[in-house]
Tab-separated table of C-alpha atoms (C1' of nucleotides) in Angstrom:
chain	number	residue	atom	x	y	z
P	16	MET	CA	-8.164	-38.116	-39.470
P	17	ALA	CA	-8.569	-35.159	-37.088
P	18	VAL	CA	-11.248	-35.993	-34.597
P	19	GLU	CA	-11.905	-32.338	-33.673
P	20	GLY	CA	-15.410	-31.223	-34.038
P	21	THR	CA	-14.677	-27.835	-35.410
P	22	ALA	CA	-12.375	-26.997	-38.380
P	23	ALA	CA	-8.806	-28.007	-37.794
P	24	PRO	CA	-6.703	-24.893	-36.915
P	25	ARG	CA	-3.721	-26.559	-38.573
P	26	VAL	CA	-1.351	-26.894	-35.573
P	27	THR	CA	1.695	-24.955	-36.852
P	28	ARG	CA	5.074	-25.785	-35.424
P	29	ARG	CA	6.379	-22.284	-35.542
P	30	ARG	CA	3.484	-21.012	-33.502
P	31	VAL	CA	4.256	-23.180	-30.640
P	32	ARG	CA	7.935	-22.070	-30.517
P	33	THR	CA	6.867	-18.462	-30.594
P	34	ARG	CA	4.357	-18.794	-27.815
P	35	ALA	CA	6.930	-20.556	-25.672
P	36	ASN	CA	9.507	-17.802	-26.380
P	37	LEU	CA	7.032	-15.150	-25.459
P	38	LEU	CA	6.190	-16.922	-22.169
P	39	ASP	CA	9.850	-17.398	-21.239
P	40	ALA	CA	10.617	-13.790	-22.085
P	41	ALA	CA	7.625	-12.639	-20.059
P	42	PHE	CA	8.750	-14.588	-17.072
P	43	ALA	CA	12.116	-12.850	-17.047
P	44	VAL	CA	10.694	-9.350	-17.645
P	45	PHE	CA	7.927	-9.757	-15.021
P	46	ALA	CA	10.412	-11.020	-12.482
P	47	ALA	CA	12.761	-8.107	-13.110
P	48	LYS	CA	10.324	-5.215	-13.263
P	49	GLY	CA	6.964	-6.440	-11.914
P	50	PHE	CA	3.868	-7.073	-13.864
P	51	GLY	CA	2.472	-3.639	-13.206
P	52	ARG	CA	5.433	-1.970	-14.812
P	53	VAL	CA	5.801	-4.008	-17.951
P	54	SER	CA	4.472	-3.112	-21.342
P	55	ILE	CA	3.549	-5.506	-24.143
P	56	GLU	CA	6.399	-4.078	-26.197
P	57	GLU	CA	8.961	-4.839	-23.496
P	58	VAL	CA	7.959	-8.493	-23.512
P	59	CYS	CA	8.176	-8.646	-27.294
P	60	GLU	CA	11.516	-7.039	-27.428
P	61	ALA	CA	12.925	-9.411	-24.779
P	62	ALA	CA	11.573	-12.338	-26.787
P	63	GLY	CA	12.912	-10.931	-30.100
P	64	TYR	CA	9.552	-10.433	-31.723
P	65	SER	CA	7.356	-7.515	-32.689
P	66	ARG	CA	3.922	-6.688	-31.307
P	67	GLY	CA	2.299	-8.446	-34.209
P	68	ALA	CA	3.477	-11.733	-32.923
P	69	PHE	CA	2.125	-10.944	-29.434
P	70	TYR	CA	-1.357	-10.101	-30.646
P	71	SER	CA	-1.329	-13.158	-32.871
P	72	ASN	CA	-0.873	-15.335	-29.742
P	73	PHE	CA	-2.581	-13.502	-26.910
P	74	ASP	CA	-5.319	-11.028	-26.460
P	75	SER	CA	-3.815	-9.085	-23.638
P	76	LEU	CA	-0.917	-8.889	-21.164
P	77	ASP	CA	-3.414	-10.316	-18.595
P	78	GLU	CA	-4.048	-13.395	-20.622
P	79	LEU	CA	-0.313	-14.040	-21.141
P	80	PHE	CA	0.257	-13.626	-17.408
P	81	PHE	CA	-2.468	-16.110	-16.650
P	82	ALA	CA	-1.067	-18.648	-19.064
P	83	LEU	CA	2.402	-18.113	-17.618
P	84	TYR	CA	1.206	-18.641	-14.152
P	85	ARG	CA	-0.569	-21.871	-14.975
P	86	GLN	CA	2.484	-23.208	-16.777
P	87	ARG	CA	4.889	-22.609	-13.996
P	88	ALA	CA	2.544	-23.476	-11.242
P	89	ASP	CA	1.917	-26.881	-12.744
P	90	LEU	CA	5.595	-27.376	-13.021
P	91	ILE	CA	6.152	-26.633	-9.319
P	92	ALA	CA	3.224	-28.812	-8.325
P	93	GLU	CA	4.815	-31.760	-10.104
P	94	GLN	CA	8.184	-31.155	-8.509
P	95	VAL	CA	6.753	-31.123	-5.021
P	96	ALA	CA	4.688	-34.139	-5.561
P	97	GLY	CA	7.889	-35.855	-6.904
P	98	ALA	CA	9.849	-34.782	-3.806
P	99	LEU	CA	7.164	-36.230	-1.558
P	100	ALA	CA	6.384	-39.377	-3.472
P	101	GLN	CA	9.846	-40.590	-3.880
P	102	ASP	CA	10.339	-42.010	-0.388
P	103	GLY	CA	8.782	-45.010	1.265
P	104	PRO	CA	5.439	-45.032	3.016
P	105	ASP	CA	6.733	-44.965	6.555
P	106	LEU	CA	9.948	-42.822	6.309
P	107	ASP	CA	10.540	-39.913	8.703
P	108	VAL	CA	8.886	-36.623	8.008
P	109	GLN	CA	12.134	-34.752	8.531
P	110	ALA	CA	13.590	-36.032	5.293
P	111	SER	CA	10.581	-34.891	3.360
P	112	VAL	CA	10.654	-31.477	4.926
P	113	ASP	CA	14.242	-31.042	3.776
P	114	ARG	CA	13.453	-32.061	0.177
P	115	VAL	CA	10.258	-29.972	-0.098
P	116	THR	CA	12.017	-26.955	1.196
P	117	GLU	CA	14.690	-27.174	-1.417
P	118	VAL	CA	12.017	-27.277	-4.118
P	119	LEU	CA	9.839	-24.528	-2.706
P	120	LEU	CA	12.493	-22.033	-2.215
P	121	LEU	CA	14.491	-22.853	-5.364
P	122	ASP	CA	13.821	-19.787	-7.580
P	123	VAL	CA	13.302	-16.233	-6.296
P	124	ASP	CA	12.221	-15.053	-9.714
P	125	TRP	CA	9.220	-17.387	-9.387
P	126	LEU	CA	8.318	-16.122	-5.945
P	127	LEU	CA	8.356	-12.622	-7.349
P	128	VAL	CA	6.081	-13.534	-10.193
P	129	LYS	CA	3.878	-15.552	-7.946
P	130	THR	CA	3.398	-12.625	-5.582
P	131	ASP	CA	2.482	-10.385	-8.426
P	132	PHE	CA	-0.102	-12.940	-9.408
P	133	LEU	CA	-1.389	-12.938	-5.873
P	134	VAL	CA	-1.883	-9.279	-5.963
P	135	ARG	CA	-3.903	-9.579	-9.116
P	136	ALA	CA	-5.916	-12.424	-7.755
P	137	ALA	CA	-6.801	-10.585	-4.629
P	138	ARG	CA	-8.894	-8.159	-6.762
P	139	ALA	CA	-10.208	-10.623	-9.357
P	140	PRO	CA	-12.256	-13.492	-7.995
P	141	GLU	CA	-11.993	-15.619	-11.116
P	142	VAL	CA	-8.233	-15.312	-10.980
P	143	ALA	CA	-8.270	-16.060	-7.301
P	144	GLN	CA	-10.051	-19.189	-8.116
P	145	THR	CA	-7.216	-20.507	-10.213
P	146	LEU	CA	-4.720	-19.688	-7.522
P	147	LEU	CA	-6.841	-21.312	-4.882
P	148	GLU	CA	-7.058	-24.495	-6.943
P	149	HIS	CA	-3.373	-24.624	-7.247
P	150	ARG	CA	-2.823	-24.090	-3.596
P	151	GLU	CA	-5.507	-26.776	-2.882
P	152	ARG	CA	-3.511	-29.185	-5.105
P	153	LEU	CA	-0.232	-28.572	-3.202
P	154	ARG	CA	-2.006	-28.784	0.112
P	155	GLN	CA	-3.511	-32.035	-0.789
P	156	VAL	CA	-0.259	-33.606	-1.749
P	157	VAL	CA	1.239	-32.548	1.546
P	158	ALA	CA	-1.692	-33.805	3.543
P	159	ASP	CA	-1.439	-37.169	1.837
P	160	ARG	CA	2.173	-37.418	2.676
P	161	LEU	CA	1.521	-36.405	6.299
P	162	ALA	CA	-1.269	-38.834	6.681
P	163	ARG	CA	0.966	-41.638	5.406
P	164	ALA	CA	3.542	-40.733	8.014
P	165	ALA	CA	1.100	-40.269	10.791
P	166	GLY	CA	1.762	-43.706	12.068
P	167	GLY	CA	5.389	-42.868	12.720
P	168	THR	CA	5.429	-39.357	14.009
P	169	ALA	CA	2.575	-37.674	15.873
P	170	LEU	CA	1.132	-34.301	14.820
P	171	PRO	CA	0.098	-31.593	17.283
P	172	ALA	CA	-3.573	-31.905	17.639
P	173	VAL	CA	-4.133	-28.189	17.839
P	174	LEU	CA	-3.891	-28.076	14.042
P	175	GLY	CA	-6.600	-30.635	13.549
P	176	GLY	CA	-5.121	-33.651	11.807
P	177	ALA	CA	-3.041	-34.028	8.634
P	178	ASP	CA	-5.383	-31.652	6.807
P	179	GLY	CA	-4.881	-28.772	9.228
P	180	ALA	CA	-1.129	-29.501	9.414
P	181	ALA	CA	-0.916	-29.285	5.554
P	182	ARG	CA	-2.584	-25.902	5.724
P	183	ALA	CA	-0.105	-24.826	8.256
P	184	VAL	CA	2.743	-25.970	5.970
P	185	VAL	CA	1.475	-23.844	3.154
P	186	ALA	CA	1.093	-20.842	5.503
P	187	ALA	CA	4.673	-21.262	6.705
P	188	TYR	CA	5.750	-21.355	3.143
P	189	ASP	CA	3.999	-18.098	2.360
P	190	GLY	CA	5.191	-16.436	5.486
P	191	VAL	CA	8.796	-17.295	4.794
P	192	THR	CA	8.412	-16.296	1.175
P	193	VAL	CA	7.543	-12.704	2.262
P	194	GLN	CA	10.631	-12.331	4.363
P	195	LEU	CA	12.716	-13.829	1.490
P	196	LEU	CA	11.383	-11.359	-1.021
P	197	LEU	CA	12.591	-8.477	1.303
P	198	ASP	CA	16.004	-9.728	2.307
P	199	LYS	CA	16.750	-12.031	-0.733
P	200	ASP	CA	18.619	-14.412	1.615
P	201	VAL	CA	17.634	-17.779	0.141
P	202	GLU	CA	19.841	-19.932	2.364
P	203	HIS	CA	18.546	-18.276	5.503
P	204	ALA	CA	15.020	-18.669	4.244
P	205	ARG	CA	15.479	-22.337	3.619
P	206	SER	CA	16.938	-23.064	6.961
P	207	TRP	CA	14.266	-21.078	8.650
P	208	LEU	CA	11.477	-22.750	6.753
P	209	LYS	CA	12.798	-26.137	7.817
P	210	GLN	CA	12.863	-24.971	11.425
P	211	LEU	CA	9.325	-23.637	11.200
P	212	LEU	CA	7.976	-26.709	9.682
P	213	THR	CA	9.769	-28.868	12.203
P	214	ALA	CA	8.127	-26.819	14.972
P	215	LEU	CA	4.783	-27.106	13.375
P	216	LEU	CA	4.811	-30.788	12.533
P	217	THR	CA	6.434	-32.270	15.589
P	218	ASP	CA	5.436	-31.302	19.128
P	219	GLY	CA	8.147	-29.823	21.248
P	220	SER	CA	8.125	-32.607	23.955
P	221	GLY	CA	11.408	-32.916	25.739
P	222	THR	CA	13.041	-29.883	24.134
P	223	ARG	CA	11.251	-26.904	25.555
P	224	GLU	CA	13.372	-24.163	27.036
P	225	GLN	CA	13.852	-23.015	30.679
E	16	MET	CA	10.113	33.420	16.478
E	17	ALA	CA	10.404	30.455	14.223
E	18	VAL	CA	13.422	28.491	15.157
E	19	GLU	CA	13.927	26.866	11.809
E	20	GLY	CA	17.216	27.381	10.179
E	21	THR	CA	15.921	27.893	6.623
E	22	ALA	CA	13.180	30.286	5.536
E	23	ALA	CA	9.906	29.466	7.158
E	24	PRO	CA	7.627	27.695	4.652
E	25	ARG	CA	4.565	29.176	6.306
E	26	VAL	CA	2.685	26.031	7.398
E	27	THR	CA	-0.697	26.515	5.702
E	28	ARG	CA	-3.724	24.857	7.268
E	29	ARG	CA	-5.399	24.167	3.938
E	30	ARG	CA	-2.376	22.250	2.724
E	31	VAL	CA	-2.441	19.856	5.568
E	32	ARG	CA	-6.117	19.057	4.940
E	33	THR	CA	-5.513	18.628	1.201
E	34	ARG	CA	-2.637	16.210	1.777
E	35	ALA	CA	-4.557	14.153	4.214
E	36	ASN	CA	-7.574	13.993	1.791
E	37	LEU	CA	-5.245	12.915	-0.952
E	38	LEU	CA	-3.718	10.161	1.226
E	39	ASP	CA	-7.173	8.936	2.308
E	40	ALA	CA	-8.477	8.820	-1.270
E	41	ALA	CA	-5.302	7.048	-2.385
E	42	PHE	CA	-5.711	4.399	0.239
E	43	ALA	CA	-9.337	3.667	-1.013
E	44	VAL	CA	-8.349	3.664	-4.696
E	45	PHE	CA	-5.166	1.640	-4.161
E	46	ALA	CA	-7.120	-0.917	-2.167
E	47	ALA	CA	-9.869	-1.142	-4.836
E	48	LYS	CA	-7.793	-1.293	-8.005
E	49	GLY	CA	-4.197	-1.980	-6.916
E	50	PHE	CA	-1.269	0.402	-7.056
E	51	GLY	CA	-0.201	-0.794	-10.500
E	52	ARG	CA	-3.487	0.065	-12.122
E	53	VAL	CA	-4.124	3.541	-10.642
E	54	SER	CA	-3.291	6.805	-12.285
E	55	ILE	CA	-2.626	10.112	-10.643
E	56	GLU	CA	-5.788	11.464	-11.936
E	57	GLU	CA	-7.871	8.733	-10.426
E	58	VAL	CA	-6.561	9.595	-7.022
E	59	CYS	CA	-7.210	13.265	-7.511
E	60	GLU	CA	-10.738	12.616	-8.762
E	61	ALA	CA	-11.504	10.345	-5.686
E	62	ALA	CA	-10.213	13.084	-3.425
E	63	GLY	CA	-12.087	15.847	-5.217
E	64	TYR	CA	-9.054	17.746	-6.448
E	65	SER	CA	-7.385	18.272	-9.773
E	66	ARG	CA	-3.818	17.245	-10.742
E	67	GLY	CA	-2.500	20.569	-9.718
E	68	ALA	CA	-3.228	19.837	-6.079
E	69	PHE	CA	-1.368	16.567	-6.389
E	70	TYR	CA	1.803	17.939	-7.921
E	71	SER	CA	1.810	20.735	-5.361
E	72	ASN	CA	1.910	18.048	-2.619
E	73	PHE	CA	3.858	15.098	-4.045
E	74	ASP	CA	6.414	14.507	-6.708
E	75	SER	CA	5.118	11.234	-8.006
E	76	LEU	CA	2.644	8.379	-7.241
E	77	ASP	CA	5.518	6.458	-5.786
E	78	GLU	CA	6.188	9.129	-3.249
E	79	LEU	CA	2.572	9.346	-2.184
E	80	PHE	CA	2.465	5.521	-1.906
E	81	PHE	CA	5.443	5.583	0.253
E	82	ALA	CA	4.076	8.309	2.537
E	83	LEU	CA	0.749	6.376	2.713
E	84	TYR	CA	2.484	3.246	3.787
E	85	ARG	CA	4.489	4.946	6.509
E	86	GLN	CA	1.396	6.606	7.916
E	87	ARG	CA	-0.732	3.459	8.119
E	88	ALA	CA	2.141	1.214	9.126
E	89	ASP	CA	2.897	3.427	12.106
E	90	LEU	CA	-0.739	3.333	13.123
E	91	ILE	CA	-0.843	-0.456	13.030
E	92	ALA	CA	2.434	-0.709	14.930
E	93	GLU	CA	0.942	1.473	17.730
E	94	GLN	CA	-2.271	-0.589	17.886
E	95	VAL	CA	-0.254	-3.825	18.183
E	96	ALA	CA	2.002	-2.382	20.844
E	97	GLY	CA	-1.028	-1.133	22.673
E	98	ALA	CA	-2.745	-4.595	22.515
E	99	LEU	CA	0.302	-6.275	23.941
E	100	ALA	CA	1.213	-3.751	26.540
E	101	GLN	CA	-2.221	-3.428	28.184
E	102	ASP	CA	-1.964	-6.636	30.152
E	103	GLY	CA	0.134	-7.378	33.203
E	104	PRO	CA	3.605	-8.796	33.117
E	105	ASP	CA	2.840	-12.440	33.758
E	106	LEU	CA	-0.505	-13.004	32.085
E	107	ASP	CA	-1.127	-15.967	29.858
E	108	VAL	CA	0.055	-15.738	26.253
E	109	GLN	CA	-3.363	-16.902	25.018
E	110	ALA	CA	-5.163	-13.680	25.839
E	111	SER	CA	-2.441	-11.651	24.002
E	112	VAL	CA	-2.692	-13.887	20.987
E	113	ASP	CA	-6.438	-13.191	20.735
E	114	ARG	CA	-6.069	-9.472	21.056
E	115	VAL	CA	-3.279	-9.211	18.593
E	116	THR	CA	-5.093	-11.386	16.083
E	117	GLU	CA	-8.040	-9.017	16.182
E	118	VAL	CA	-5.886	-6.035	15.363
E	119	LEU	CA	-3.672	-7.636	12.732
E	120	LEU	CA	-6.601	-8.957	10.720
E	121	LEU	CA	-8.870	-5.968	11.198
E	122	ASP	CA	-8.896	-4.394	7.749
E	123	VAL	CA	-8.616	-6.294	4.409
E	124	ASP	CA	-8.042	-3.116	2.542
E	125	TRP	CA	-4.855	-2.478	4.579
E	126	LEU	CA	-3.652	-5.989	3.755
E	127	LEU	CA	-4.277	-5.391	0.064
E	128	VAL	CA	-2.224	-2.106	0.076
E	129	LYS	CA	0.439	-3.698	2.217
E	130	THR	CA	0.865	-6.544	-0.242
E	131	ASP	CA	1.049	-4.093	-3.055
E	132	PHE	CA	3.781	-2.350	-1.137
E	133	LEU	CA	5.584	-5.577	-0.629
E	134	VAL	CA	5.641	-6.278	-4.327
E	135	ARG	CA	7.244	-2.855	-4.876
E	136	ALA	CA	9.767	-3.400	-2.051
E	137	ALA	CA	10.775	-6.736	-3.452
E	138	ARG	CA	12.330	-4.918	-6.403
E	139	ALA	CA	13.560	-1.728	-4.689
E	140	PRO	CA	16.089	-2.261	-1.994
E	141	GLU	CA	15.578	1.189	-0.461
E	142	VAL	CA	11.895	0.611	-0.223
E	143	ALA	CA	12.532	-2.862	1.217
E	144	GLN	CA	14.594	-1.191	3.914
E	145	THR	CA	11.602	0.691	5.205
E	146	LEU	CA	9.331	-2.326	5.137
E	147	LEU	CA	12.078	-4.354	6.977
E	148	GLU	CA	12.334	-1.681	9.565
E	149	HIS	CA	8.573	-1.708	10.184
E	150	ARG	CA	8.541	-5.464	10.464
E	151	GLU	CA	11.452	-5.378	12.788
E	152	ARG	CA	9.561	-2.949	15.055
E	153	LEU	CA	6.550	-5.309	15.172
E	154	ARG	CA	8.744	-8.327	15.781
E	155	GLN	CA	10.532	-6.611	18.593
E	156	VAL	CA	7.258	-5.753	20.326
E	157	VAL	CA	6.188	-9.349	20.084
E	158	ALA	CA	9.499	-10.640	21.254
E	159	ASP	CA	9.383	-8.420	24.356
E	160	ARG	CA	5.949	-9.655	25.157
E	161	LEU	CA	6.987	-13.310	24.767
E	162	ALA	CA	10.044	-12.765	26.883
E	163	ARG	CA	8.002	-11.276	29.643
E	164	ALA	CA	5.691	-14.288	29.611
E	165	ALA	CA	8.435	-16.858	29.292
E	166	GLY	CA	8.361	-17.548	32.975
E	167	GLY	CA	4.721	-18.699	32.851
E	168	THR	CA	4.574	-20.587	29.518
E	169	ALA	CA	7.366	-22.486	27.850
E	170	LEU	CA	8.261	-21.941	24.254
E	171	PRO	CA	9.289	-24.695	21.929
E	172	ALA	CA	13.013	-24.644	21.805
E	173	VAL	CA	13.104	-25.432	18.057
E	174	LEU	CA	12.403	-21.855	17.353
E	175	GLY	CA	15.336	-20.601	19.396
E	176	GLY	CA	13.938	-18.324	22.201
E	177	ALA	CA	11.559	-15.416	22.260
E	178	ASP	CA	13.343	-13.876	19.371
E	179	GLY	CA	12.782	-16.836	17.028
E	180	ALA	CA	9.286	-17.232	18.246
E	181	ALA	CA	8.531	-13.606	17.396
E	182	ARG	CA	9.805	-14.231	13.949
E	183	ALA	CA	7.515	-17.275	13.677
E	184	VAL	CA	4.621	-15.121	14.735
E	185	VAL	CA	5.235	-12.649	11.973
E	186	ALA	CA	5.599	-15.436	9.410
E	187	ALA	CA	2.282	-16.966	10.583
E	188	TYR	CA	0.667	-13.613	10.167
E	189	ASP	CA	2.023	-13.276	6.669
E	190	GLY	CA	1.033	-16.762	5.710
E	191	VAL	CA	-2.512	-16.371	6.912
E	192	THR	CA	-2.692	-12.957	5.145
E	193	VAL	CA	-2.057	-14.613	1.778
E	194	GLN	CA	-4.919	-17.054	2.238
E	195	LEU	CA	-7.256	-14.260	3.454
E	196	LEU	CA	-6.477	-12.122	0.389
E	197	LEU	CA	-7.713	-15.048	-1.766
E	198	ASP	CA	-10.856	-16.187	0.059
E	199	LYS	CA	-11.708	-12.936	1.820
E	200	ASP	CA	-12.969	-14.810	4.837
E	201	VAL	CA	-11.833	-12.678	7.705
E	202	GLU	CA	-13.372	-14.660	10.481
E	203	HIS	CA	-11.892	-17.902	9.257
E	204	ALA	CA	-8.517	-16.228	8.964
E	205	ARG	CA	-8.704	-14.922	12.539
E	206	SER	CA	-9.508	-18.275	14.061
E	207	TRP	CA	-6.897	-19.942	12.003
E	208	LEU	CA	-4.236	-17.482	12.901
E	209	LYS	CA	-5.078	-18.008	16.591
E	210	GLN	CA	-4.789	-21.766	16.076
E	211	LEU	CA	-1.438	-21.361	14.275
E	212	LEU	CA	0.003	-19.124	16.899
E	213	THR	CA	-1.122	-21.395	19.643
E	214	ALA	CA	0.499	-24.348	17.879
E	215	LEU	CA	3.695	-22.347	17.507
E	216	LEU	CA	3.919	-20.750	20.890
E	217	THR	CA	2.926	-23.652	23.055
E	218	ASP	CA	4.261	-27.149	22.645
E	219	GLY	CA	1.852	-29.916	21.927
E	220	SER	CA	2.467	-31.934	25.060
E	221	GLY	CA	-0.376	-34.011	26.199
E	222	THR	CA	-2.544	-33.171	23.218
E	223	ARG	CA	-1.044	-35.083	20.307
E	224	GLU	CA	-3.295	-37.130	18.183
E	225	GLN	CA	-3.437	-40.965	17.776
A	8	DT	C1'	-9.920	45.199	6.142
A	9	DC	C1'	-5.965	45.057	3.149
A	10	DC	C1'	-2.000	42.800	1.044
A	11	DG	C1'	1.416	39.544	0.044
A	12	DT	C1'	1.940	34.822	-0.217
A	13	DT	C1'	0.439	30.153	-1.062
A	14	DC	C1'	-2.482	26.735	-2.921
A	15	DG	C1'	-4.971	24.634	-6.311
A	16	DA	C1'	-7.434	24.724	-11.053
A	17	DT	C1'	-6.985	25.071	-15.903
A	18	DA	C1'	-4.962	24.635	-20.312
A	19	DC	C1'	-1.286	23.039	-23.041
A	20	DG	C1'	2.192	20.125	-25.348
A	21	DC	C1'	4.314	15.832	-25.297
A	22	DG	C1'	5.610	10.944	-25.281
A	23	DA	C1'	4.381	6.309	-24.687
A	24	DA	C1'	1.681	2.353	-25.336
A	25	DT	C1'	-2.216	0.455	-27.424
A	26	DG	C1'	-4.903	-2.043	-31.045
A	27	DT	C1'	-5.717	-2.561	-35.903
A	28	DA	C1'	-5.120	-3.053	-40.839
A	29	DT	C1'	-2.254	-4.515	-44.196
A	30	DC	C1'	1.524	-6.925	-46.418
A	31	DC	C1'	5.256	-10.313	-47.151
A	32	DG	C1'	7.825	-14.328	-46.050
A	33	DA	C1'	7.553	-18.914	-43.873
A	34	DT	C1'	5.372	-23.310	-43.543
A	35	DA	C1'	2.749	-27.437	-44.231
A	36	DC	C1'	0.784	-30.563	-47.264
A	37	DA	C1'	-0.193	-32.746	-51.758
N	12	DT	C1'	8.066	-28.485	-56.071
N	13	DG	C1'	3.861	-25.844	-56.189
N	14	DT	C1'	0.348	-23.495	-53.700
N	15	DA	C1'	-2.855	-22.197	-50.210
N	16	DT	C1'	-2.659	-20.863	-45.681
N	17	DC	C1'	-0.643	-19.159	-41.613
N	18	DG	C1'	2.462	-16.239	-38.710
N	19	DG	C1'	4.771	-12.343	-37.798
N	20	DA	C1'	6.474	-7.432	-39.214
N	21	DT	C1'	5.439	-2.849	-40.323
N	22	DA	C1'	2.997	1.357	-40.376
N	23	DC	C1'	-0.738	3.986	-38.732
N	24	DA	C1'	-4.252	6.352	-35.958
N	25	DT	C1'	-5.680	7.011	-31.348
N	26	DT	C1'	-6.004	7.248	-26.745
N	27	DC	C1'	-4.198	8.055	-22.266
N	28	DG	C1'	-1.555	9.832	-18.783
N	29	DC	C1'	2.133	12.777	-17.549
N	30	DG	C1'	4.522	17.165	-16.219
N	31	DT	C1'	4.583	22.131	-16.678
N	32	DA	C1'	3.370	26.880	-17.020
N	33	DT	C1'	0.221	30.177	-15.894
N	34	DC	C1'	-3.709	32.236	-13.549
N	35	DG	C1'	-7.270	33.278	-10.144
N	36	DA	C1'	-8.757	32.591	-5.556
N	37	DA	C1'	-8.150	31.416	-0.733
N	38	DC	C1'	-5.576	32.205	3.147
N	39	DG	C1'	-2.988	34.235	7.061
N	40	DG	C1'	-0.810	38.133	9.206
N	41	DA	C1'	-0.859	43.170	10.169
DNA sequence: TCCGTTCGATACGCGAATGTATCCGATACA
DNA sequence: TGTATCGGATACATTCGCGTATCGAACGGA
């Protein structure tokens, strides 16, 4: 027996597939042309449906975009958490940095879409809320990892503990992302992010120049 | 006698004013609604002109946006250069960090427009070129300043000299910008950027925690 | 002040994208 | 397998923004 309070909407199998297809197509189209330059029809065409299917599943392009972001953001969050959880409690930070870097700078298309979403969020507080929550989740995962490792490696006090350091990690990620979006050099971005994170999370004792 | 090779286009005074007004209005409208959601007519209305004036001065919204970006970006570049040049050759980095931070995080509207421009650049290589050049100019100014101060304060070697450090400064700026666009807390962003830059440009010797 | 040029306003036609209303085929369940 | 419901396609009206062509007024030089 369905335990739902309201009338059961009869969970159709086809609907789920269609919705997923629309989301996937939207991701590709948004990445290629940018959210601001995409019409509903383009998404439908890319997914192999007509506009009727779209309006049956979403109210507006904005709503689809929002759903798309949540879907992918959750996925990334899981991957990052996975990359950080899989090693022991007192392993070196360096290894974690490497693994997280691989995950964060895996897919340029995602960075493109994410930046589009940022632009939207910057002008819509309720959208910004979602993005902030996602970032907060990521930050928390990183902070936990750093706190666990704090026994082994010391953090620069200027940042204010594992919490501040985690914030710095996110900032570095965002900063490198910007450059990557312009020069499209993923490998360079990766190595540079590793470098940045290393500089931030370890102090430079014994290796300063001149 | 006009020394121009081609026929003199008779530099009208009114035209200059109109163009400037359109650019100013565009800045306000773009900041408020985002480039992707602005029509030519909206810009004209905000400036107090009709579409005829627009098409007499620009070929497309893209062209106006491009012109707008160049104008403002040059302005910022000058301000930053000024903030860094005004102190002596061997003054402490800290003072420069403070002054530059004030300039860079002065105007949220500019950050909004700049991010819109980034999104466009990410999908149009020729636009990206302009943005990269602007960033390169900024980076160079910072690198010069850091090189001058290198005698006084040591830089963490992980970043690879003044050049790498300058790159890191830009990345930190971009990273903090993202957060600022979401929470709109300019003061917090400023103090945090200072903190980040300090952590990046000085090593943590003697002040690490635990 | 007069005149030729330039600038910007107005009016028009056009195409694209939207949202809706309706219809037919697919699907789930008995 | 029959049937009621659901999902997506099609067709339509409408709105919106664009680009152009034309006209009157402002401007700058003599």
